[in-house]
Short mmCIF file of C-alpha atoms in Angstrom, two decimals:
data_model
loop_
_atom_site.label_atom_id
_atom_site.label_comp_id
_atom_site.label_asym_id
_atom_site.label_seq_id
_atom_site.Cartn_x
_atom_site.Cartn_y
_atom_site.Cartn_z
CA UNK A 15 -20.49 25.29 -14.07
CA UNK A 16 -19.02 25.07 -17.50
CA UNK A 17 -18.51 21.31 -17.91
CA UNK A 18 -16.87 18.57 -15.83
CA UNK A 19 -13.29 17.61 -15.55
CA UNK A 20 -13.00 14.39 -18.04
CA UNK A 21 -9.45 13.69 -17.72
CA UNK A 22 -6.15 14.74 -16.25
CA UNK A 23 -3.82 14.43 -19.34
CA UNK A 24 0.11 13.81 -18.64
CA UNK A 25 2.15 13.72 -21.87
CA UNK A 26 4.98 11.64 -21.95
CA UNK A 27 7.51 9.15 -24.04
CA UNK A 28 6.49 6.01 -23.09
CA UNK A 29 2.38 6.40 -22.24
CA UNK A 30 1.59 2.95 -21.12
CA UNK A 31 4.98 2.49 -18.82
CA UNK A 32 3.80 5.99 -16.94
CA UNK A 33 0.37 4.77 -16.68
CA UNK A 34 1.81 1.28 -15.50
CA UNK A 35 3.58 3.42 -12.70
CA UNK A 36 0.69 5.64 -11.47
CA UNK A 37 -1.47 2.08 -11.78
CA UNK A 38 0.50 0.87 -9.07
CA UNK A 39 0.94 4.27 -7.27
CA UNK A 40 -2.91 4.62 -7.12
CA UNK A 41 -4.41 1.43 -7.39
CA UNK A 42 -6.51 2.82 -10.43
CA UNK A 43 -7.21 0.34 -13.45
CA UNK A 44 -6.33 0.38 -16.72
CA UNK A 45 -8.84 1.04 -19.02
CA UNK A 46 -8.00 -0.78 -22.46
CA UNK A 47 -11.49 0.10 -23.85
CA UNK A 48 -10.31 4.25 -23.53
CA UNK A 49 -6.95 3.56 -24.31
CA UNK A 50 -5.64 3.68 -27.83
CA UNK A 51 -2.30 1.41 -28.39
CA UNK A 52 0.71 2.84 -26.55
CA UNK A 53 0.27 6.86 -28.10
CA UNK A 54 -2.67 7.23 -25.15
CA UNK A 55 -3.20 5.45 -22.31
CA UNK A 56 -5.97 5.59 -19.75
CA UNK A 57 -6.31 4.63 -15.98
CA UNK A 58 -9.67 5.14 -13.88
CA UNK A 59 -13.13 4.58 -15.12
CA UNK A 60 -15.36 5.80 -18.32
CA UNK A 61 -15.17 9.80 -18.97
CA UNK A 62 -16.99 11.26 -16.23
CA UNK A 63 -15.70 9.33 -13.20
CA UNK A 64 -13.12 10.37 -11.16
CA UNK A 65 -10.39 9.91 -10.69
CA UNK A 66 -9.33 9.20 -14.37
CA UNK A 67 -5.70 9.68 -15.91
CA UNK A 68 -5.10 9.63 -19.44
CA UNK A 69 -1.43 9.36 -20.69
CA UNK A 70 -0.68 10.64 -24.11
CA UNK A 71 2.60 10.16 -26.00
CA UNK A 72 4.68 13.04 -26.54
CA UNK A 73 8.01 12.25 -28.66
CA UNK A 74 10.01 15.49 -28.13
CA UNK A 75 9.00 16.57 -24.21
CA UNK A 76 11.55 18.39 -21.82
CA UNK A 77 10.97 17.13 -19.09
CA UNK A 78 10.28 19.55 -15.95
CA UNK A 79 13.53 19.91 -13.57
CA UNK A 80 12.08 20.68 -10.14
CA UNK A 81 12.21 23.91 -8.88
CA UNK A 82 14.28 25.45 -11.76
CA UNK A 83 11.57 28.51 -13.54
CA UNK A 84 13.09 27.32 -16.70
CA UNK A 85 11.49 24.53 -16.90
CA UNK A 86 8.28 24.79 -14.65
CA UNK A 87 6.85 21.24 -13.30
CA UNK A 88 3.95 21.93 -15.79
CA UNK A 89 1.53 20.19 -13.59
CA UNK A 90 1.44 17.74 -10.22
CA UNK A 91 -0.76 15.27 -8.52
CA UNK A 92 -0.42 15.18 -5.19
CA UNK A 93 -0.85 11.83 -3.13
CA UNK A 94 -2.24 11.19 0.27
CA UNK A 95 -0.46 8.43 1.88
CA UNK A 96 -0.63 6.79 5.79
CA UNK A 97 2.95 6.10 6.44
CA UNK A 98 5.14 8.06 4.73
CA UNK A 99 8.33 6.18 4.99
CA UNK A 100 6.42 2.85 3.25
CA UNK A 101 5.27 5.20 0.70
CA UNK A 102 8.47 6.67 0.14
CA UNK A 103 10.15 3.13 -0.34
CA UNK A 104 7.41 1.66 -2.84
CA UNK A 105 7.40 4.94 -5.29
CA UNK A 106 11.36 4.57 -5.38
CA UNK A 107 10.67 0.72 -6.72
CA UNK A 108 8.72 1.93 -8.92
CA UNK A 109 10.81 3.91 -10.60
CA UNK A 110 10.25 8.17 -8.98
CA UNK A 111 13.36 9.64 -7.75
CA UNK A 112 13.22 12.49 -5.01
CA UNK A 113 13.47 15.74 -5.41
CA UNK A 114 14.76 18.48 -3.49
CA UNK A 115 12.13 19.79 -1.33
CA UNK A 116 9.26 19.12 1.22
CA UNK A 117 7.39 20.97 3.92
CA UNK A 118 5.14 19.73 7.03
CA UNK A 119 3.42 17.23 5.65
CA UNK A 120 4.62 16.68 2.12
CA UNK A 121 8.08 15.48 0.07
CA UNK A 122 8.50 16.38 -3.59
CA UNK A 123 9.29 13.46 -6.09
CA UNK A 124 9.28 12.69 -9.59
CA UNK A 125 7.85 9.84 -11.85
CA UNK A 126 9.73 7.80 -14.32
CA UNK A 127 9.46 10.55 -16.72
CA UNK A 128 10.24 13.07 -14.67
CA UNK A 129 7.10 15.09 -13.63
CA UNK A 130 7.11 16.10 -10.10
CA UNK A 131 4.30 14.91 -7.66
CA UNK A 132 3.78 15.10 -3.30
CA UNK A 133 3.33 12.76 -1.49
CA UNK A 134 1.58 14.45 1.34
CA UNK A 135 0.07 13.11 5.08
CA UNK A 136 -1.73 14.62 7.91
#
């Protein structure tokens, strides 16, 4: 092993609105004393524990359009859930928006920002 994974790094416009969503999406905390104003933004624990999100403000991003090659979704998180129907329902409150496709056991959506994640169940 090389090193461990520190942080999963989504750039966006608005950092602390995306982490806001994915706060409520995962349960994870924000964590103010990682964080850095609104231009990064960090959910999870201290570097090192798992899971941790960091959110890092990106002015001029084009955001990924699900499944066009053009623009590739650039990365995903995907999100085991119980009942997906309940699931479905909060993320759309929260501000994601689905996307075209899903398979046995997982549907495609994307954040407020537009990044696509799954949510996925057994």
């Amino acid at each position: 092993m090389i090193g461990q994974l520190r942080s999963t790094v989504i750039d966006c416009p608005d950092p602390r609105a995306l982490a806001g969503f994915y706060a409520e999406l995962l349960g994870l905390p924000l964590v103010e004393e990682n964080s850095d104003g609104d231009d990064w933004v960090v959910l999870g624990g201290s570097p090192g524990h798992q899971p941790r999100l960091a959110f890092q403000k990106a002015l001029n991003l084009r955001a990924p359009a699900w499944p066009d090659p053009e623009r590739p979704q650039q990365f995903h998180l995907d999100v085991t859930v119980d009942d997906i129907e309940a699931a479905e329902k909060a993320v759309l409150a929260l501000g994601a928006r689905r996307l075209p496709g899903e398979g046995d056991g997982w549907r495609v959506y994307a954040d407020p920002s537009g990044h696509p994640f799954c949510l996925c169940w057994d």
